[in-house]
Amino acid sequence: MRQRIVALVETALQAAATAEELVSSPFPAVIIGTPANPEHGDFSCNIAMQLAKGERKAPRQVAEIIIRLIGSNTGLLSKCEIAGPGFINFYVAPAAWQQTLLEIEAEGETFGRTSRGSGKKVQVEFVSANPTGPLHIGHGRGAAIGDSICRLLQATGWDVTREFYYNDAGQQISNLALSVQARCLGIEPDDLRWPTDGYQGEYIKDVARSYLAKETVDSDDRHVTALGDPDDLDDIRNFAVACLRREQDQDLKAFDVHFDVFTLESSLYSEGRVEAVVRLLVENGHAYEQDGALWLRTTEFGDDKDRVMRKSDGGYTYFVPDIAYHLGKWERGFTRVVNEQGSDHHSTIIRVRAGLQALNRGIPKGWPEYVLHQMVTVLRGGEEVKISKRAGSYVTLRDLIDEVGRDAVRFFFIMRKPDSQLVFDIDLAKEQSPDNPVYYVQYAHARICSIFENARDKGFTASERPLPSAITVLETPEELQLIKLLSALPDTVDDSAQNFEPHRLTYYLTELAGCFHSFYNKNRVISEDADLTQARLYLLKRTAQTLKNALTILGISAPERM
RNA sequence: GGGCGGUUAGCUCAGUUGGAUAGAGUACAGGCCUCCGAAGCCUGGGGUCGCGGGUUCGAAUCCCGCAUCGCCCGCCA
């Protein structure tokens, strides 16, 4: 609907330019807003105020020209008038609103989807947890946001590749192996022989037990059998990483989050990609030796100090494989890449981008794009749960899903914009009360389904497509309000996807559910008036479909009963 | 000291990319089920949009400065 209004205005502007009534072409993009006050119509346009200066005319005078050229014979509008300082307000005819229901029905499960990214590829990397422990609540937020972004991009036509990067090399993995080894030898965390920075969680004991029992880890792409030798640190490392990767796979499966590609940091070393990147950086003259280490001159690309690439002990720092990894993404043809990660890693952005620029491969400066989410704090029993991976005290994603339910966890994690910190109150999320917005939304869907059952018992069906004339009886304020909101789904999906902000869709859902509940309380659906009953059932069928489509885009179920 | 993010109703948060009288949930006060699911609806009070400048027809939104909270600033990842 918004697009139709845009087209009306653009056509009028063209006509004005042709007739030389307006001279300031090319005109700026036409932006159609929705007034906060319903008395100001369904849509409004501020173009007249923007043009006024260049036209040397009063805004209202410009608006008058545009309105005259829009004309009144489109059938789309019931009214179109100048208001305030020079707004053009559009009042869409009820008949035009009613007919959108037929379009929603025709689009069915695809209603809400757009074609903005059609035919284009995008790669989204998210979660990317180190295989040193089960996924915790912070990874959960990343998983929920990342997965929702993928679904939103798919809903707007993009061909999405979901990717998970495993840091299975480096210091943390050594600590993991040493921790498991210590447990194999019966060493406790308070023992003097306990490794520095060792992981103390209970799950380390489980891994050690499995290792000593010579168990086999079976997962999609890996089958690792433990030798059971506490002195073989390499074997312990392989086994532990396999164990924890399997563990994380299961966590993600429980959350209904799936990936297309898993890249292992270790593979970047074994394939020589890390060495190749370093060589290229040296050849391009962006590196230098100092204090026995090899440095990258990241200050040439906006960093506040240069960074070590190869430590004096010969090992590489984490961001070197990161650069190699991202070069690989570029070479795979992804001209658009989005990385979703915790904001505590934001300092990597400038380093990775600097490294990519230093490679001189024609990679754009702002590539890849980033979505950073802020910290999650956990409340249980009104008290904050301190998260410490090493001490092993934290809420795992799996526990949370088991306790709260997958739908509620997903909804909670995405209902605030990624930029704001999130307080996850476990007790509140567990409550099946109206405080919990996911229940409010799902309840609306279940309630509609229940009405259909009731209608079926009374001999009504909502299946057949009505004649356009049959739905003109839908004219109460609540009915029209509901229809207007239904037709706003595609715009909402588009906005959410473009801004990587899934929370916009959760707000839409809450508003739509509320709109339905208001309608329900004031308008009886099943009545003696058979024609009206049919029309209202038809409206509710579209409402249920819209709720379900939007929920599906967020990976949340639309139950028919609760 | 530097970087990123936050600051809007008692509390938790939105704010359609600069628009008209700043919204929702919760909490509080009151009302609505002989009737399709009350996990619901309706009404009411509640605000210096952190502070101060600037930009313009118009600012919660953009620019500058300040305050404050969180995260980061390692030859850890």
XYZ file of C-alpha atoms in Angstrom, chain A residues 109-116 148-158 485-506 508-509 546-554:
52
model
C 2.771 -18.486 3.155
C 4.868 -16.050 1.153
C 2.942 -13.011 2.352
C 5.380 -10.697 4.109
C 8.314 -11.668 1.947
C 9.946 -9.179 -0.393
C 12.370 -9.451 -3.282
C 14.879 -6.785 -2.306
C 16.677 -14.293 12.970
C 18.800 -12.094 10.729
C 19.361 -15.051 8.414
C 15.654 -15.744 8.300
C 14.888 -12.072 7.680
C 17.420 -11.909 4.855
C 15.923 -15.038 3.339
C 12.469 -13.512 3.662
C 13.697 -10.533 1.679
C 15.031 -12.654 -1.122
C 18.682 -13.153 -0.209
C -1.821 -3.684 10.257
C -1.871 -6.936 8.286
C -0.837 -5.125 5.153
C 2.126 -3.545 6.964
C 3.956 -6.854 7.381
C 6.077 -6.658 4.200
C 7.349 -3.175 5.092
C 8.140 -4.315 8.631
C 10.036 -7.373 7.429
C 11.944 -5.253 4.958
C 12.920 -2.691 7.612
C 13.939 -5.383 10.095
C 16.094 -7.140 7.512
C 17.781 -4.019 6.198
C 18.718 -2.828 9.656
C 19.527 -6.263 11.090
C 16.980 -5.556 13.812
C 14.732 -8.533 14.490
C 13.163 -6.764 17.467
C 11.104 -4.646 15.094
C 9.226 -7.734 14.046
C 8.568 -8.767 17.648
C 4.943 -5.721 15.185
C 3.720 -9.094 16.413
C 0.018 -13.183 9.060
C 0.822 -14.039 12.675
C 2.169 -17.388 11.605
C 4.238 -15.972 8.745
C 5.855 -13.397 11.015
C 6.506 -15.919 13.794
C 8.028 -18.320 11.302
C 10.442 -15.644 10.105
C 11.648 -15.439 13.708
